[in-house]
Short mmCIF file of C-alpha atoms and ligand atoms in Angstrom, two decimals:
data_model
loop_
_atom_site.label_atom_id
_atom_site.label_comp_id
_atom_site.label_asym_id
_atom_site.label_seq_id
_atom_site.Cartn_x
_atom_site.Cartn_y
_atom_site.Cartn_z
CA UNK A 20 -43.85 158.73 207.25
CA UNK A 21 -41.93 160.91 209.39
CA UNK A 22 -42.01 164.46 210.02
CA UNK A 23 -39.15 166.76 209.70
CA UNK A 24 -39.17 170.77 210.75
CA UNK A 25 -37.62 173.22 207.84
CA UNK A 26 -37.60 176.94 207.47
CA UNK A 27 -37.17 178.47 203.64
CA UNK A 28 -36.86 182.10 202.49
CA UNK A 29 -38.26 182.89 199.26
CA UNK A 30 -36.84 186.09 197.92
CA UNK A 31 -39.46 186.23 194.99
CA UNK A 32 -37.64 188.89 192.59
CA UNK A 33 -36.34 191.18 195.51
CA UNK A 34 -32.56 190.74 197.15
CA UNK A 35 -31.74 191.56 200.94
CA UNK A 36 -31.01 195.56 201.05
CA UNK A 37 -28.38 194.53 203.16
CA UNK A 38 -26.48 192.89 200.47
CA UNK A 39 -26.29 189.01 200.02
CA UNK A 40 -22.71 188.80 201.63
CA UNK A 41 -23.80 190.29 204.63
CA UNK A 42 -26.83 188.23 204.51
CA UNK A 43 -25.01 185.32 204.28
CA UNK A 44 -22.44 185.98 206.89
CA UNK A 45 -25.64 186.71 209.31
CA UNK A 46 -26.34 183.06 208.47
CA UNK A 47 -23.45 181.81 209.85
CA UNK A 48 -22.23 180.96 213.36
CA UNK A 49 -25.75 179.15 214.46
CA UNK A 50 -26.28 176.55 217.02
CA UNK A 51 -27.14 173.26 215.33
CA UNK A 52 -31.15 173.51 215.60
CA UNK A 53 -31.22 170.00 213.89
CA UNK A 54 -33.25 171.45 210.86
CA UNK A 55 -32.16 173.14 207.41
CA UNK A 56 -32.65 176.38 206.67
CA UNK A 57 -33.04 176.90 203.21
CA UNK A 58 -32.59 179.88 200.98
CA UNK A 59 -34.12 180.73 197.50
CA UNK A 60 -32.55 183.86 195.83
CA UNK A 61 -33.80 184.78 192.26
CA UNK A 62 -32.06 182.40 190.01
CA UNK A 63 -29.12 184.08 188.29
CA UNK A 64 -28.15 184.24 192.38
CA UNK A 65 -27.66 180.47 193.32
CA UNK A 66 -24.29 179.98 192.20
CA UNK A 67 -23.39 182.57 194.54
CA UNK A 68 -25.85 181.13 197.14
CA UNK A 69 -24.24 177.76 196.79
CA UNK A 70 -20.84 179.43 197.11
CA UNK A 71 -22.10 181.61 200.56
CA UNK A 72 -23.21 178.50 201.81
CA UNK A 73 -20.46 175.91 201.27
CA UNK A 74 -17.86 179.23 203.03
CA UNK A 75 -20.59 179.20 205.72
CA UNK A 76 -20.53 175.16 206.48
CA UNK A 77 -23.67 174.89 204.56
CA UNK A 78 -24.96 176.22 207.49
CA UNK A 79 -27.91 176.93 205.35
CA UNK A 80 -28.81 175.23 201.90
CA UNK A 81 -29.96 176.53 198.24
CA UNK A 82 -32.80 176.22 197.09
CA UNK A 83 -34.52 177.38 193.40
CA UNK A 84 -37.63 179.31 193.14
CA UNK A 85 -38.83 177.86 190.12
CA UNK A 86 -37.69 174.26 187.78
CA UNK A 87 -38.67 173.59 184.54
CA UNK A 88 -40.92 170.66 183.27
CA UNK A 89 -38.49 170.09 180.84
CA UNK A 90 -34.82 168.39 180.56
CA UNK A 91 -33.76 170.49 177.40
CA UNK A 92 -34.77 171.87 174.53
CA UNK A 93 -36.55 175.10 172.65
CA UNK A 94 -37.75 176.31 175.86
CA UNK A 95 -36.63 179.66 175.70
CA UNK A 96 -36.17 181.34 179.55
CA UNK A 97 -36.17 177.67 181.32
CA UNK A 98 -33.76 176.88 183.44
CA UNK A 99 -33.83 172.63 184.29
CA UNK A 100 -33.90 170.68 187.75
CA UNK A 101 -30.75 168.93 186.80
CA UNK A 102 -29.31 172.06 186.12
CA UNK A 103 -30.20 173.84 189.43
CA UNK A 104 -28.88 170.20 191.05
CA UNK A 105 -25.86 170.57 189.14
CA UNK A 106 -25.46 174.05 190.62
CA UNK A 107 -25.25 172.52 194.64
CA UNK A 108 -28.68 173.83 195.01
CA UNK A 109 -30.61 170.89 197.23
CA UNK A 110 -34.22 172.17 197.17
CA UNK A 111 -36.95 173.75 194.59
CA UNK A 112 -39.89 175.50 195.27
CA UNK A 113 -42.75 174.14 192.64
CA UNK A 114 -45.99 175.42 192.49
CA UNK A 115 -45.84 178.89 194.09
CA UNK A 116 -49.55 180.32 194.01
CA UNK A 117 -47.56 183.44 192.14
CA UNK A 118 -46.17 181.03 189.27
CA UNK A 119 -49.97 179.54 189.15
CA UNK A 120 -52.15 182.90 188.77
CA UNK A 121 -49.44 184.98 186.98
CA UNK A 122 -47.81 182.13 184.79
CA UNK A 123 -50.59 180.03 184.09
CA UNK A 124 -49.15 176.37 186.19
CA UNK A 125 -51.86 174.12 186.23
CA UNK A 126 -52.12 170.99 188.57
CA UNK A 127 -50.49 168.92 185.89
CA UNK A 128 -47.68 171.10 185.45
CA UNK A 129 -47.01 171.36 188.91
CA UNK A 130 -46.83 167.84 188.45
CA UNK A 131 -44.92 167.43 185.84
CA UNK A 132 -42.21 169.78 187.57
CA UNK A 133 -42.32 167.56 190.60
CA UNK A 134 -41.22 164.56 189.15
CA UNK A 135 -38.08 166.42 186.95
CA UNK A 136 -37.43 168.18 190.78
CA UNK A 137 -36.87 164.58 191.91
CA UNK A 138 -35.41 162.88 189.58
CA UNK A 139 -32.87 165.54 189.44
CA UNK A 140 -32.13 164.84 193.46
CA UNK A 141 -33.86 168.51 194.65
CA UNK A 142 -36.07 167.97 197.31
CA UNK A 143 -39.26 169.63 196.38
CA UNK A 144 -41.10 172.31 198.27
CA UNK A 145 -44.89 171.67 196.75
CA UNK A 146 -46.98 174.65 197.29
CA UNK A 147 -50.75 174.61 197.40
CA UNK A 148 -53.53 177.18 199.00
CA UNK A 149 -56.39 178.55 198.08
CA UNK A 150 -58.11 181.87 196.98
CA UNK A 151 -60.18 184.04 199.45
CA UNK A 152 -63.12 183.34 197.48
CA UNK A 153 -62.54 179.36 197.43
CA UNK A 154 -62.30 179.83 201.02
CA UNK A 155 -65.50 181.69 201.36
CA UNK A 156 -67.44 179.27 199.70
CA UNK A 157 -66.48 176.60 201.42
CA UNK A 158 -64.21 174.35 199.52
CA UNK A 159 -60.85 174.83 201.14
CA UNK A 160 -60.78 171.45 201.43
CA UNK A 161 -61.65 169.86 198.22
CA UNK A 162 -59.46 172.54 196.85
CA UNK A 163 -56.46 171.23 198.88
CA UNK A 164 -57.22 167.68 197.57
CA UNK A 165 -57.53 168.35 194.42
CA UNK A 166 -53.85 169.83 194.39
CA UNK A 167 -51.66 166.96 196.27
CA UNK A 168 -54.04 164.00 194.46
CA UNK A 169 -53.54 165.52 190.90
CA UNK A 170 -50.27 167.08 190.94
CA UNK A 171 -48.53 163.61 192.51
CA UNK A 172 -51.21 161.37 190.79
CA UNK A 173 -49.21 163.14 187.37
CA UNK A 174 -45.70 163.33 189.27
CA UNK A 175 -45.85 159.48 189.92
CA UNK A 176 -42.80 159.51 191.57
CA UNK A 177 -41.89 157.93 195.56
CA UNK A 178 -40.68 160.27 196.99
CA UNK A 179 -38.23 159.84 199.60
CA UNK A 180 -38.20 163.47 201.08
CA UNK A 181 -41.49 166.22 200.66
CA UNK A 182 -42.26 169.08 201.75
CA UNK A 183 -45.67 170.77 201.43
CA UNK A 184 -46.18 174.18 201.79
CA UNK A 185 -49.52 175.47 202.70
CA UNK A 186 -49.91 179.06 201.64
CA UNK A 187 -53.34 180.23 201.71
CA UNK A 188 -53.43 182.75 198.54
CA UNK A 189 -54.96 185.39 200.92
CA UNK A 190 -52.09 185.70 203.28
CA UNK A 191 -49.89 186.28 200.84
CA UNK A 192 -47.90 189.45 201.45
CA UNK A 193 -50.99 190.83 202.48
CA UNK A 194 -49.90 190.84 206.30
CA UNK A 195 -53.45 188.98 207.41
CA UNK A 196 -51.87 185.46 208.11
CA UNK A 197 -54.31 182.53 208.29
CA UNK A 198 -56.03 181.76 212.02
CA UNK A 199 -54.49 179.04 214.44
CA UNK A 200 -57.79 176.79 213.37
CA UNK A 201 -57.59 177.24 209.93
CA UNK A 202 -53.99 176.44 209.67
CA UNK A 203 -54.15 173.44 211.69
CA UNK A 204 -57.48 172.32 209.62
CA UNK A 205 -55.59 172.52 206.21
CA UNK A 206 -52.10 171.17 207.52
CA UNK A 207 -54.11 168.03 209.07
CA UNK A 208 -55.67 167.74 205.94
CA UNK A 209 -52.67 167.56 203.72
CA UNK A 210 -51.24 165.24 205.74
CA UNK A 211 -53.96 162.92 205.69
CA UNK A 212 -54.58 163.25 202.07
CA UNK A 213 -50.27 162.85 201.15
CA UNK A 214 -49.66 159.81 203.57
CA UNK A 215 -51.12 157.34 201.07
CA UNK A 216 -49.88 158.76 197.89
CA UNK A 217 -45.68 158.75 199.25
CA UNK A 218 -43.54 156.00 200.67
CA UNK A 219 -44.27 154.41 204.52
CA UNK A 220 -40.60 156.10 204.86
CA UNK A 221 -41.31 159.54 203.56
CA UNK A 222 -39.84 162.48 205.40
CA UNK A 223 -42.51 164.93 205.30
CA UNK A 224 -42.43 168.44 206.31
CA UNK A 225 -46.01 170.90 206.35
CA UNK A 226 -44.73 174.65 205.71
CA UNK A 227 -46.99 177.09 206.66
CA UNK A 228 -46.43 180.67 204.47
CA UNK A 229 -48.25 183.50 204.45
CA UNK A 230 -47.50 186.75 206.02
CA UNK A 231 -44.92 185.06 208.45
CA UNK A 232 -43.15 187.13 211.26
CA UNK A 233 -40.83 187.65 213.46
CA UNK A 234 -43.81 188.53 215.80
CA UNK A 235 -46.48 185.56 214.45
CA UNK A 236 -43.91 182.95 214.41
CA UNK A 237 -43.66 181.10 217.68
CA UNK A 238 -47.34 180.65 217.88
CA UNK A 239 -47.67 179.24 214.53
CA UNK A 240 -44.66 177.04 214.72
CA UNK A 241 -46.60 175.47 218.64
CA UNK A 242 -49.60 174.55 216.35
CA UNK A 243 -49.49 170.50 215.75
CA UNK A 244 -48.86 169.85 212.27
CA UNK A 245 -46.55 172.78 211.65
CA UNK A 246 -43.42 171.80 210.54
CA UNK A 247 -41.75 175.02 209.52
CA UNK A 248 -42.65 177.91 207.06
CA UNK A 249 -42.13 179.37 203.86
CA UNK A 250 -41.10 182.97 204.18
CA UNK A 251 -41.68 185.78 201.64
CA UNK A 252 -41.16 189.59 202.59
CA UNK A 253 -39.93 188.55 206.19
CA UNK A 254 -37.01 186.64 204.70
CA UNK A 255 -35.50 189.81 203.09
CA UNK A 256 -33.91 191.29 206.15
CA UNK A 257 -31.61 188.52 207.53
CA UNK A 258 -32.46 189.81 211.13
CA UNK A 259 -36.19 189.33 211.17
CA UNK A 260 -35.57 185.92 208.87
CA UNK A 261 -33.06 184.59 212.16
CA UNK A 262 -35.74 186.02 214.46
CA UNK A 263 -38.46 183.30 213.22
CA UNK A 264 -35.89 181.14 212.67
CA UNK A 265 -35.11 181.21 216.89
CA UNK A 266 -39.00 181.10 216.89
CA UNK A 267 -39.53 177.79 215.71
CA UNK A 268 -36.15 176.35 217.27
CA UNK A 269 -38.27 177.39 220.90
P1 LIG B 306 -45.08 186.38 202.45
O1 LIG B 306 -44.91 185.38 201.21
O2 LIG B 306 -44.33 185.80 203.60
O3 LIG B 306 -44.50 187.70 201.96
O4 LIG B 306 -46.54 186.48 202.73
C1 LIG B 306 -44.92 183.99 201.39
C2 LIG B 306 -44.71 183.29 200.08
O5 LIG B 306 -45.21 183.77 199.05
O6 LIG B 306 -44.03 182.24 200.02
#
């Protein structure tokens, strides 16, 4: 297993005030920091993501906020992996805490997504955290577990390339990002429990998300174990996303 840095903007249902073509053109012109930077616009947006990215020298890739379970079919408001693949999109977020308390994903759904998210080529950003009252009683830990073992146990796929996104529920737009300690405990923890379950190659990547900053950003990124982040609110103003961007390049 290695491990790889990354840095992904979720835009939820929101686009950048500034307009995506300014957005984009604030992507551009970046010294090579050796890691993607990935970018997940609501969907009906990727084409034009894709298109942004490839005029930019895919100085940043696409990535989908959501992929279906399902190849095709009566599904009505699905959109497939293979069809966000065939778009030029190169990454999918599965198993956002918001698609799991609002939408009803289970574990095995999450799991079910994972495996179409591979086999369609994405690389899959897994997301897993727990609530404030899981926390408080305790079981942060078991809760963790259970997510990665059952979710890949039902994706049963090797995967060749993972990322993991830790996102305490909690610190979820809430601006009350998780301690040093308790980010560390949880990423050390994931990668314990994922290193038997993918490949001895694996490239692995830890996000932390969770009320990311411009300002919180270098001295999460200096924790061991923290490959990167997933970034909600902060990722809608292209200045504050390149900020923690140049925070985790150092
Ligand atoms: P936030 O969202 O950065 O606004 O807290 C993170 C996420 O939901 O991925």
């Amino acid at each position: 297993m290695t491990r790889e840095k990354l840095l992904a903007a979720n835009w939820k249902l929101n686009l950048p005030a500034e307009g995506i073509g300014a957005y984009c053109s604030a992507m551009r012109g970046r010294p090579n920091a050796g890691f993607d930077l990935v970018l997940a616009p609501p969907a009906p947006f990727l084409e034009l993501l894709v298109r942004e990215s490839k005029a930019a020298g895919e100085s940043f890739a696409v990535g989908s906020q959501n992929s279906s379970q399902h190849d095709s079919g009566a599904f009505t408001g699905e959109v497939s992996a293979r069809m966000i693949a065939g778009l030029g999109a190169r990454y999918a977020i599965v198993g956002h805490s918001e698609r799991r308390t609002i939408f009803g994903e289970s574990d095995e759904t999450v799991g079910l997504k994972l495996a179409k998210a591979s086999d369609a080529g994405l690389v899959p950003i897994f997301c897993v955290g727990e609530s404030q009252e899981t926390r408080d009683a305790g079981n942060t830990l078991d809760w963790l577990h259970r997510q990665v073992t059952t979710a890949l146990a039902v994706a049963a796929r090797s995967f060749p390339r993972l990322v993991v996104a830790y996102e305490p529920i909690w610190a979820i737009g809430t601006g009350r990002n998780a301690k040093n300690p308790e980010i560390q405990e949880a990423h050390q923890a994931i990668a314990g429990i994922v290193a038997p379950l993918v490949p001895a190659d694996c490239r692995l990547s830890i996000l932390y998300g969770g009320s990311v900053k411009a300002d919180n950003a270098a001295e999460i990124a200096s924790l061991a174990e923290v490959d990167g982040f997933l970034v909600g609110g902060a990722s809608l103003v292209s200045s504050s996303f390149l900020a923690i961007w140049g925070a985790m390049r150092g």
